[in-house]
PDB file of C-alpha atoms in Angstrom:
ATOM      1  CA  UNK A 668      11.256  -9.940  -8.421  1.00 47.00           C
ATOM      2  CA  UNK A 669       9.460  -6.622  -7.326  1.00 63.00           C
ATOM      3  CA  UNK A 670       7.506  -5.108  -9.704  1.00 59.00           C
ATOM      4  CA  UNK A 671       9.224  -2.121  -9.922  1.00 60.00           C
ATOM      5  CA  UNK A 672      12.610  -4.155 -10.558  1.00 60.00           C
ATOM      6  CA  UNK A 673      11.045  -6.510 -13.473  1.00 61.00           C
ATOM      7  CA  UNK A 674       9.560  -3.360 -15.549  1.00 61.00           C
ATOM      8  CA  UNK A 675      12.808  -1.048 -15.596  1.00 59.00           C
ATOM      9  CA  UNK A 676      15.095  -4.153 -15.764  1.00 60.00           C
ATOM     10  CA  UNK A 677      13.167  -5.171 -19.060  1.00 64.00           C
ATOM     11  CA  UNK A 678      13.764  -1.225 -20.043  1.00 59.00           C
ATOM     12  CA  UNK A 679      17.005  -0.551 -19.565  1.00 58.00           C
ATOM     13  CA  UNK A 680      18.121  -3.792 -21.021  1.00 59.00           C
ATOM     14  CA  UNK A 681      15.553  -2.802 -24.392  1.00 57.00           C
ATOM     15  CA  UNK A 682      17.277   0.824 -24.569  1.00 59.00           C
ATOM     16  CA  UNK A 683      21.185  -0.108 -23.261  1.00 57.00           C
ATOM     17  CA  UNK A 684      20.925   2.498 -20.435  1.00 55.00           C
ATOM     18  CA  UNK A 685      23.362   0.717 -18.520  1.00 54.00           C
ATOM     19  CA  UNK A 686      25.088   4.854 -18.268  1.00 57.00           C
ATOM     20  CA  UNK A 687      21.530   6.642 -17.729  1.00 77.00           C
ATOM     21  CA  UNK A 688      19.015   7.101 -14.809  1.00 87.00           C
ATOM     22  CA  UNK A 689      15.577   6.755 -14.739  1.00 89.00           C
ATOM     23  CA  UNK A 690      13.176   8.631 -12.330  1.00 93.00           C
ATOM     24  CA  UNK A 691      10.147   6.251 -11.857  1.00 93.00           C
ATOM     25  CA  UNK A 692       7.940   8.838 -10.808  1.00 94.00           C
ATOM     26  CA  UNK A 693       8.155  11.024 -13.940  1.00 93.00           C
ATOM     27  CA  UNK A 694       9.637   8.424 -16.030  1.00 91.00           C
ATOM     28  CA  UNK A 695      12.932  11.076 -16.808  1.00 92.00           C
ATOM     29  CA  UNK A 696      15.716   8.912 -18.511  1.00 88.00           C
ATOM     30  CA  UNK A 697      19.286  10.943 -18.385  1.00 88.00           C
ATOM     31  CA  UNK A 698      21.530  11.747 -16.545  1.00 86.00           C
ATOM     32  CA  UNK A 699      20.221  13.312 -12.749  1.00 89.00           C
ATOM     33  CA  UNK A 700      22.095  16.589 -11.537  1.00 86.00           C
ATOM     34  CA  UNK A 701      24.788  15.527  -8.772  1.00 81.00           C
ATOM     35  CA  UNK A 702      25.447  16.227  -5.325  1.00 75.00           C
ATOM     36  CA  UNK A 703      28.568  15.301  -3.765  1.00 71.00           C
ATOM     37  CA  UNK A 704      29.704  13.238  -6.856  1.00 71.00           C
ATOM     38  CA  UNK A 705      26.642  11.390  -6.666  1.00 73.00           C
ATOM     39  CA  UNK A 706      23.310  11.563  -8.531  1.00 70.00           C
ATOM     40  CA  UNK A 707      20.936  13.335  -6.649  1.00 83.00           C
ATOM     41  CA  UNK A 708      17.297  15.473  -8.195  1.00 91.00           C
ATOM     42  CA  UNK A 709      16.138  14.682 -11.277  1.00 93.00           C
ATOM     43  CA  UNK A 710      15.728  17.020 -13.570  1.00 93.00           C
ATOM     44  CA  UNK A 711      12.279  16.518 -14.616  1.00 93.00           C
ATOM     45  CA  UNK A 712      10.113  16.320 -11.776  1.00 93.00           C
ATOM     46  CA  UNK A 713      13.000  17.529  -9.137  1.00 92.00           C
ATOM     47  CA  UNK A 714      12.655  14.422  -6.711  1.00 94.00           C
ATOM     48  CA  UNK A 715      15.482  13.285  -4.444  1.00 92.00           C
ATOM     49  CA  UNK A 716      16.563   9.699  -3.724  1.00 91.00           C
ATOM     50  CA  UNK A 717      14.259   9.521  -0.907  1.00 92.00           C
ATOM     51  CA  UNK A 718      11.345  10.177  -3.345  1.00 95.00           C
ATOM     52  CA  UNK A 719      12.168   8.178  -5.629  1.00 96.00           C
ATOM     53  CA  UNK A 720      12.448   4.964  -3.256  1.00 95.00           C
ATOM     54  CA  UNK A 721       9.136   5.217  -1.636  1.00 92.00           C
ATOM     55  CA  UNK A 722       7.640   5.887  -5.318  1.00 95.00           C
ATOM     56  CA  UNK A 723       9.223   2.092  -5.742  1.00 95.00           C
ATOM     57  CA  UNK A 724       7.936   1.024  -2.421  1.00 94.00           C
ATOM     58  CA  UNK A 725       4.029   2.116  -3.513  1.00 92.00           C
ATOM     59  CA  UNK A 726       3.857   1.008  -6.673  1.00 91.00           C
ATOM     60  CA  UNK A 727       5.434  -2.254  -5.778  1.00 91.00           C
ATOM     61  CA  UNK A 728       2.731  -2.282  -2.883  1.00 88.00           C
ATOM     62  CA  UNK A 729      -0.146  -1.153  -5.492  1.00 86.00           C
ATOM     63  CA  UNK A 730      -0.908   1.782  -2.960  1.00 84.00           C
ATOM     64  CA  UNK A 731      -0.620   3.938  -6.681  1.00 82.00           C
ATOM     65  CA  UNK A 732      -3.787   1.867  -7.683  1.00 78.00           C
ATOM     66  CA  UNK A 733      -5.060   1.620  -4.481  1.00 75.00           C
ATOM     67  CA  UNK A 734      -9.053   1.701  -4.310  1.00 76.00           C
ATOM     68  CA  UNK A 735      -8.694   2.736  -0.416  1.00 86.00           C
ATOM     69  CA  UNK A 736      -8.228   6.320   1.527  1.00 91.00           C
ATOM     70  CA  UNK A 737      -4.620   7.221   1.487  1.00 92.00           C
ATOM     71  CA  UNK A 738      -3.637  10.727   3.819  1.00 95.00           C
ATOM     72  CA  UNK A 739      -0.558  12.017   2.174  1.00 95.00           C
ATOM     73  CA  UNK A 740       2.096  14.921   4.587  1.00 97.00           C
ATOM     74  CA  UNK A 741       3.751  17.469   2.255  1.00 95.00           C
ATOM     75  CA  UNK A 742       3.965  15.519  -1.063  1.00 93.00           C
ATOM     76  CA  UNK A 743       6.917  15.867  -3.548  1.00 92.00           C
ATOM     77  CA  UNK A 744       4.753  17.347  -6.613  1.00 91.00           C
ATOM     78  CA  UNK A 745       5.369  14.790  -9.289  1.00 90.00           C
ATOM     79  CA  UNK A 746       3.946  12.106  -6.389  1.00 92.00           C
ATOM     80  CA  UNK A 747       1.091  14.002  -5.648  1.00 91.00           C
ATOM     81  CA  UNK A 748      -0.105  14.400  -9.028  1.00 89.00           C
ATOM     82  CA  UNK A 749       0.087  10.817  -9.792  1.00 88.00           C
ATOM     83  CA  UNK A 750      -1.439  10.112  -6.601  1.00 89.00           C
ATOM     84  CA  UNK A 751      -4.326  12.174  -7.100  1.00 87.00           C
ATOM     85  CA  UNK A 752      -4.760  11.225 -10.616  1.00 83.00           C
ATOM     86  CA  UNK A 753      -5.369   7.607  -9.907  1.00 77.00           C
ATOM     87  CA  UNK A 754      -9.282   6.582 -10.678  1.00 73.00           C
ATOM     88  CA  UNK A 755      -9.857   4.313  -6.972  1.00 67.00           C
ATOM     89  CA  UNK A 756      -8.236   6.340  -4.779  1.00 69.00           C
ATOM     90  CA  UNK A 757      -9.496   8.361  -1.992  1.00 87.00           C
ATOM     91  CA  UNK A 758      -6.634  10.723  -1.885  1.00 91.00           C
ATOM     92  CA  UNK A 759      -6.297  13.497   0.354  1.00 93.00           C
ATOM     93  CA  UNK A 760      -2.767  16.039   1.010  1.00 95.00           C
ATOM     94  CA  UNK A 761      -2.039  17.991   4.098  1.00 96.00           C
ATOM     95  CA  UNK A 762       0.759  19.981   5.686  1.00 95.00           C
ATOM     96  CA  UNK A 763       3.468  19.568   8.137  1.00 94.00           C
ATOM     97  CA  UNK A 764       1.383  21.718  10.843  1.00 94.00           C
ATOM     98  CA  UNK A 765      -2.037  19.360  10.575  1.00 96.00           C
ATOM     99  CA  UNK A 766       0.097  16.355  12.146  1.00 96.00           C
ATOM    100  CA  UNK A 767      -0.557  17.353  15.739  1.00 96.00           C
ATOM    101  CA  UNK A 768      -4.340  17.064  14.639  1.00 96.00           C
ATOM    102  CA  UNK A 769      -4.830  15.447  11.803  1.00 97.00           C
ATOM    103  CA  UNK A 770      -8.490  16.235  10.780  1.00 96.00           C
ATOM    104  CA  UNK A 771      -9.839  12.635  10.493  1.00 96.00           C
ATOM    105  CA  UNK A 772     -12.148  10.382  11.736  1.00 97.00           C
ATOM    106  CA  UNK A 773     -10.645   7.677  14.018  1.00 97.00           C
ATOM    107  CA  UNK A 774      -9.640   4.500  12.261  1.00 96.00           C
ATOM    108  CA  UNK A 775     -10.653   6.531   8.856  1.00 95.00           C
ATOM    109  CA  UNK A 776      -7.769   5.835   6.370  1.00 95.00           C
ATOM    110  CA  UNK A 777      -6.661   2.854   5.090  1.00 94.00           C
ATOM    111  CA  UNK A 778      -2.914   4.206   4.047  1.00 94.00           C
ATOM    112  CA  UNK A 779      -0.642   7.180   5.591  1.00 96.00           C
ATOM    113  CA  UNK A 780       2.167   8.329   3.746  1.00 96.00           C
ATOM    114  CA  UNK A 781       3.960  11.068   6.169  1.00 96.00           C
ATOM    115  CA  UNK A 782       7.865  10.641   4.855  1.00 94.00           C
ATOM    116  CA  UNK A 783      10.337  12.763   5.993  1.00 92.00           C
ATOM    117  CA  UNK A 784       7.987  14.668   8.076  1.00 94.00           C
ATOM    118  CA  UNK A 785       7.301  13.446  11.742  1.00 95.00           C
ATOM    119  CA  UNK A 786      10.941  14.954  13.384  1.00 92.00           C
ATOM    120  CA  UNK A 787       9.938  17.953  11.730  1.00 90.00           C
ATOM    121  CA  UNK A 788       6.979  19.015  13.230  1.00 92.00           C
ATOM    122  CA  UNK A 789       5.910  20.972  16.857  1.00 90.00           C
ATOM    123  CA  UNK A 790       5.720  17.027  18.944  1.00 94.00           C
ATOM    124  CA  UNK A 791       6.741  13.937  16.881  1.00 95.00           C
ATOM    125  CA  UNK A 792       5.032  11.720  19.981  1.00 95.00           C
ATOM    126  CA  UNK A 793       1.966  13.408  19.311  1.00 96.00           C
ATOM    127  CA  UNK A 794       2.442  13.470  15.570  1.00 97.00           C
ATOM    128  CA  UNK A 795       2.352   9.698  15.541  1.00 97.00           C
ATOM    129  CA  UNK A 796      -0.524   9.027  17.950  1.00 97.00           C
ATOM    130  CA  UNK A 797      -2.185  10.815  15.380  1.00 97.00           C
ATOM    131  CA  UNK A 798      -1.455   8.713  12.533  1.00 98.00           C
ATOM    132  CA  UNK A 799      -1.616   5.686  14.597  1.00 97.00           C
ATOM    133  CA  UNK A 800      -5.666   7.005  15.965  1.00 97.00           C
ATOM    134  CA  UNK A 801      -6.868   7.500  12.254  1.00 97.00           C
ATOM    135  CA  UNK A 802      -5.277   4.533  10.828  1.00 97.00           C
ATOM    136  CA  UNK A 803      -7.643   1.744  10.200  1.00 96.00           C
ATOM    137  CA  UNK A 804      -6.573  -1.756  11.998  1.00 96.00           C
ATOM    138  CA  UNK A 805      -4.072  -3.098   9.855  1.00 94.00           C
ATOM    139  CA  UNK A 806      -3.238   0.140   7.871  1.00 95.00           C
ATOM    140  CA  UNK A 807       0.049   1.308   6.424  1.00 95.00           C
ATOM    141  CA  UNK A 808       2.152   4.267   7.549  1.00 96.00           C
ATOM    142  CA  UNK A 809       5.078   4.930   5.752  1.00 97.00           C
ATOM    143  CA  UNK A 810       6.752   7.183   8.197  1.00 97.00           C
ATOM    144  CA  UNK A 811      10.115   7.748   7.441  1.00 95.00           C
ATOM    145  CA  UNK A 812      12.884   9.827   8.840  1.00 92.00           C
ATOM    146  CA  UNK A 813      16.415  10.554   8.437  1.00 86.00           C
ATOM    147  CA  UNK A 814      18.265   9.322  11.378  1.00 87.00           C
ATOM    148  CA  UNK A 815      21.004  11.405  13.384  1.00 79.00           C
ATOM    149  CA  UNK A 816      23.690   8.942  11.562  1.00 66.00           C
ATOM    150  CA  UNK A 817      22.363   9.906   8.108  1.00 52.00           C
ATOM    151  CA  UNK A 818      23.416  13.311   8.415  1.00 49.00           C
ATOM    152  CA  UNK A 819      25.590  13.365   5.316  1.00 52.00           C
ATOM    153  CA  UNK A 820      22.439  12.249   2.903  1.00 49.00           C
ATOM    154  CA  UNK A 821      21.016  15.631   3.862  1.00 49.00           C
ATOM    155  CA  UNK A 822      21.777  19.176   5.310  1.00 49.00           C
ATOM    156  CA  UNK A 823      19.468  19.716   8.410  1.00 54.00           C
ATOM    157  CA  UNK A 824      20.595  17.736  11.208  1.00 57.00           C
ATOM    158  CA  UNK A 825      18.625  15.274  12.672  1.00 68.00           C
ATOM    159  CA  UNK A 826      16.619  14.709  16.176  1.00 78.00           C
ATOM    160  CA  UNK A 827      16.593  10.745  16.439  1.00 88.00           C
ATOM    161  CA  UNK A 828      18.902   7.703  16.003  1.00 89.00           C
ATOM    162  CA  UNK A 829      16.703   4.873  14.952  1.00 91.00           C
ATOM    163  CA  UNK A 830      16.605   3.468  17.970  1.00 92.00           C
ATOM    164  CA  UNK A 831      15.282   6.381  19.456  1.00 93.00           C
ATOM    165  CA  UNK A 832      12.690   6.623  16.614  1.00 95.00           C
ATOM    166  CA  UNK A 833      11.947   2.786  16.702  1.00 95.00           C
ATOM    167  CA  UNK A 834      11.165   3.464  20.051  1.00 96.00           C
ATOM    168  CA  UNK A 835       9.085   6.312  20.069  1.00 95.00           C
ATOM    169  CA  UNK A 836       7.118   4.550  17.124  1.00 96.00           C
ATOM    170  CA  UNK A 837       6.000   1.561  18.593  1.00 95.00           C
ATOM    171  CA  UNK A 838       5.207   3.460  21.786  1.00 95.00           C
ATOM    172  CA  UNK A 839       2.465   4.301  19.994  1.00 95.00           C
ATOM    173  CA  UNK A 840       0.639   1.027  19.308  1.00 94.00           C
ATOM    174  CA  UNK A 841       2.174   0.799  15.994  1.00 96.00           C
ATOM    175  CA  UNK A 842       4.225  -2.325  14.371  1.00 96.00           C
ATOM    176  CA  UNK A 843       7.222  -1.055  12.103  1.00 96.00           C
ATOM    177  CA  UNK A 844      10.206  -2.199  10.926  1.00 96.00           C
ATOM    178  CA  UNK A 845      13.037   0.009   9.158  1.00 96.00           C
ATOM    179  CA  UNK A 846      14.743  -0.762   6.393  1.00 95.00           C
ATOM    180  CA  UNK A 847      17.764   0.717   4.096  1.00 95.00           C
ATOM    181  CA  UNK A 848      17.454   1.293   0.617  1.00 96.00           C
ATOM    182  CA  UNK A 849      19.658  -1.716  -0.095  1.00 95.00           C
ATOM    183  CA  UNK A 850      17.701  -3.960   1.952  1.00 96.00           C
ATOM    184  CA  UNK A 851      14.616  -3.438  -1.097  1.00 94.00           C
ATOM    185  CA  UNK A 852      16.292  -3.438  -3.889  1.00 93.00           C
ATOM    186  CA  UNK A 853      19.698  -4.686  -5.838  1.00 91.00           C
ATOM    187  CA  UNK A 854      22.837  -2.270  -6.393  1.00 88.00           C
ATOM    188  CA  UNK A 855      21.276  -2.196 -10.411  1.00 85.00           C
ATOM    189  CA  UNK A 856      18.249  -0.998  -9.773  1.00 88.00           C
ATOM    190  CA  UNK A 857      19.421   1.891  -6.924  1.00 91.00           C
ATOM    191  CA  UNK A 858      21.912   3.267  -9.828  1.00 87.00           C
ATOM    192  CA  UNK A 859      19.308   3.093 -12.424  1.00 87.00           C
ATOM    193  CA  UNK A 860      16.514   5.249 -10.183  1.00 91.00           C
ATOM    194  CA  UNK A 861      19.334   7.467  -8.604  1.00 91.00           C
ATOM    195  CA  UNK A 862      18.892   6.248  -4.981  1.00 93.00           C
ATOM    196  CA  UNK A 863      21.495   6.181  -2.077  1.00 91.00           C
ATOM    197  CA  UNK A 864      21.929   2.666  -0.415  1.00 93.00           C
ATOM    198  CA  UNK A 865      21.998   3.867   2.813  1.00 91.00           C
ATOM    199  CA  UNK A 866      18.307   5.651   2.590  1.00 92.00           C
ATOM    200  CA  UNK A 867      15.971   4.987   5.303  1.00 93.00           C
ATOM    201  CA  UNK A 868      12.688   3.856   4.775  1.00 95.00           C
ATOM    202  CA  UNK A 869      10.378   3.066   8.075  1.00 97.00           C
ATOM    203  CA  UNK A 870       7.286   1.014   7.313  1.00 97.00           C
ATOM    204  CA  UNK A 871       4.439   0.790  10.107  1.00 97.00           C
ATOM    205  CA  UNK A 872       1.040  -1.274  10.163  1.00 96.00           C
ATOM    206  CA  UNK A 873      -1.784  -0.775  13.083  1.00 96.00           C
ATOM    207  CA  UNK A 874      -1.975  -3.976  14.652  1.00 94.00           C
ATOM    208  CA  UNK A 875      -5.869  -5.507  13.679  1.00 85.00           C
ATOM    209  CA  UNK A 876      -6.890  -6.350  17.513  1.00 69.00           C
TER     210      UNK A 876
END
């Protein structure tokens, strides 16, 4: 079982929240406001479903006690601060516009968390030679997007199907995989944390020779 699934499993089961939601990044337990009949920001720390599953995805990866150099793109606040609050990490936050030139050594960072950010800045090709150049052989990139079929989890239309993303990713010497919500975690634990089944979340490692 994930980590993330054995600690709020043990919760909810202690408190009978089987009705509630629980935001694992600011620990929030209620109910989150909805969107389209379905739960959607939480009211505590204002993340969205796609937050909330790549919280799961670090912690249950340890990259939230990481003692490595993590380069985080435009944050959700209640990640950053938890981020940047943790004792080992070398934790650094930047902006949409520093992805064209990411101001890095090559090979300098052991983690690269850039969700929901690549199709939105000037040259996503260029924005991902970038993370793949400073990413240390056999670093992490979580590089998510939403693809042109997910249109109805969020309001600006979007430039790639995953194919075309897939493509463009591993173009640049990079080995990902993408996955669905639903493909990380059981229908319990998406209710409980609020998250749609159908979010995507791409994960990328720089290949060690």
């Amino acid at each position: 079982m994930n980590r993330t699934n054995s600690i709020w499993q043990s919760y909810i089961d202690a408190n009978n929240l089987s009705k509630s939601h629980i935001c694992p990044i600011c620990g929030f337990c209620g109910q989150f406001v909805s969107k389209n009949n379905k739960p959607s920001e939480c009211p505590g720390c204002g993340s969205q479903s796609r937050d909330r599953l790549y919280w799961l995805y670090i912690v249950d990866h340890n990259l939230d006690s990481s003692s490595g150099s993590i380069l985080h793109f435009n944050p959700q606040k209640g990640m950053r601060e938890k981020l940047r609050n943790s004792p080992n990490s070398k934790y650094r936050v930047l902006g949409i516009s520093d992805l064209c030139n990411i101001p890095a050594d090559d090979e300098s960072e052991d983690s690269i968390i850039a969700n929901y950010v690549i199709d939105r800045s000037d040259d996503p090709n260029s924005a991902l030679a970038e993370v793949t150049r400073v990413l240390r052989p056999n670093g992490l990139a979580m590089i998510s997007i939403f693809f042109s079929k997910n249109n109805d989890l969020f309001s600006i239309p979007r430039r790639f199907t995953k194919d075309e993303y897939m493509t463009l990713v591993k173009s640049t010497g990079l080995d990902a995989k993408a996955f669905t919500a639903s493909d990380l975690y059981d229908d319990i634990m998406l209710f409980i944390c609020g998250i749609e089944a159908e979010t995507p979340l791409v994960i990328a490692r720089k290949p060690a020779f």
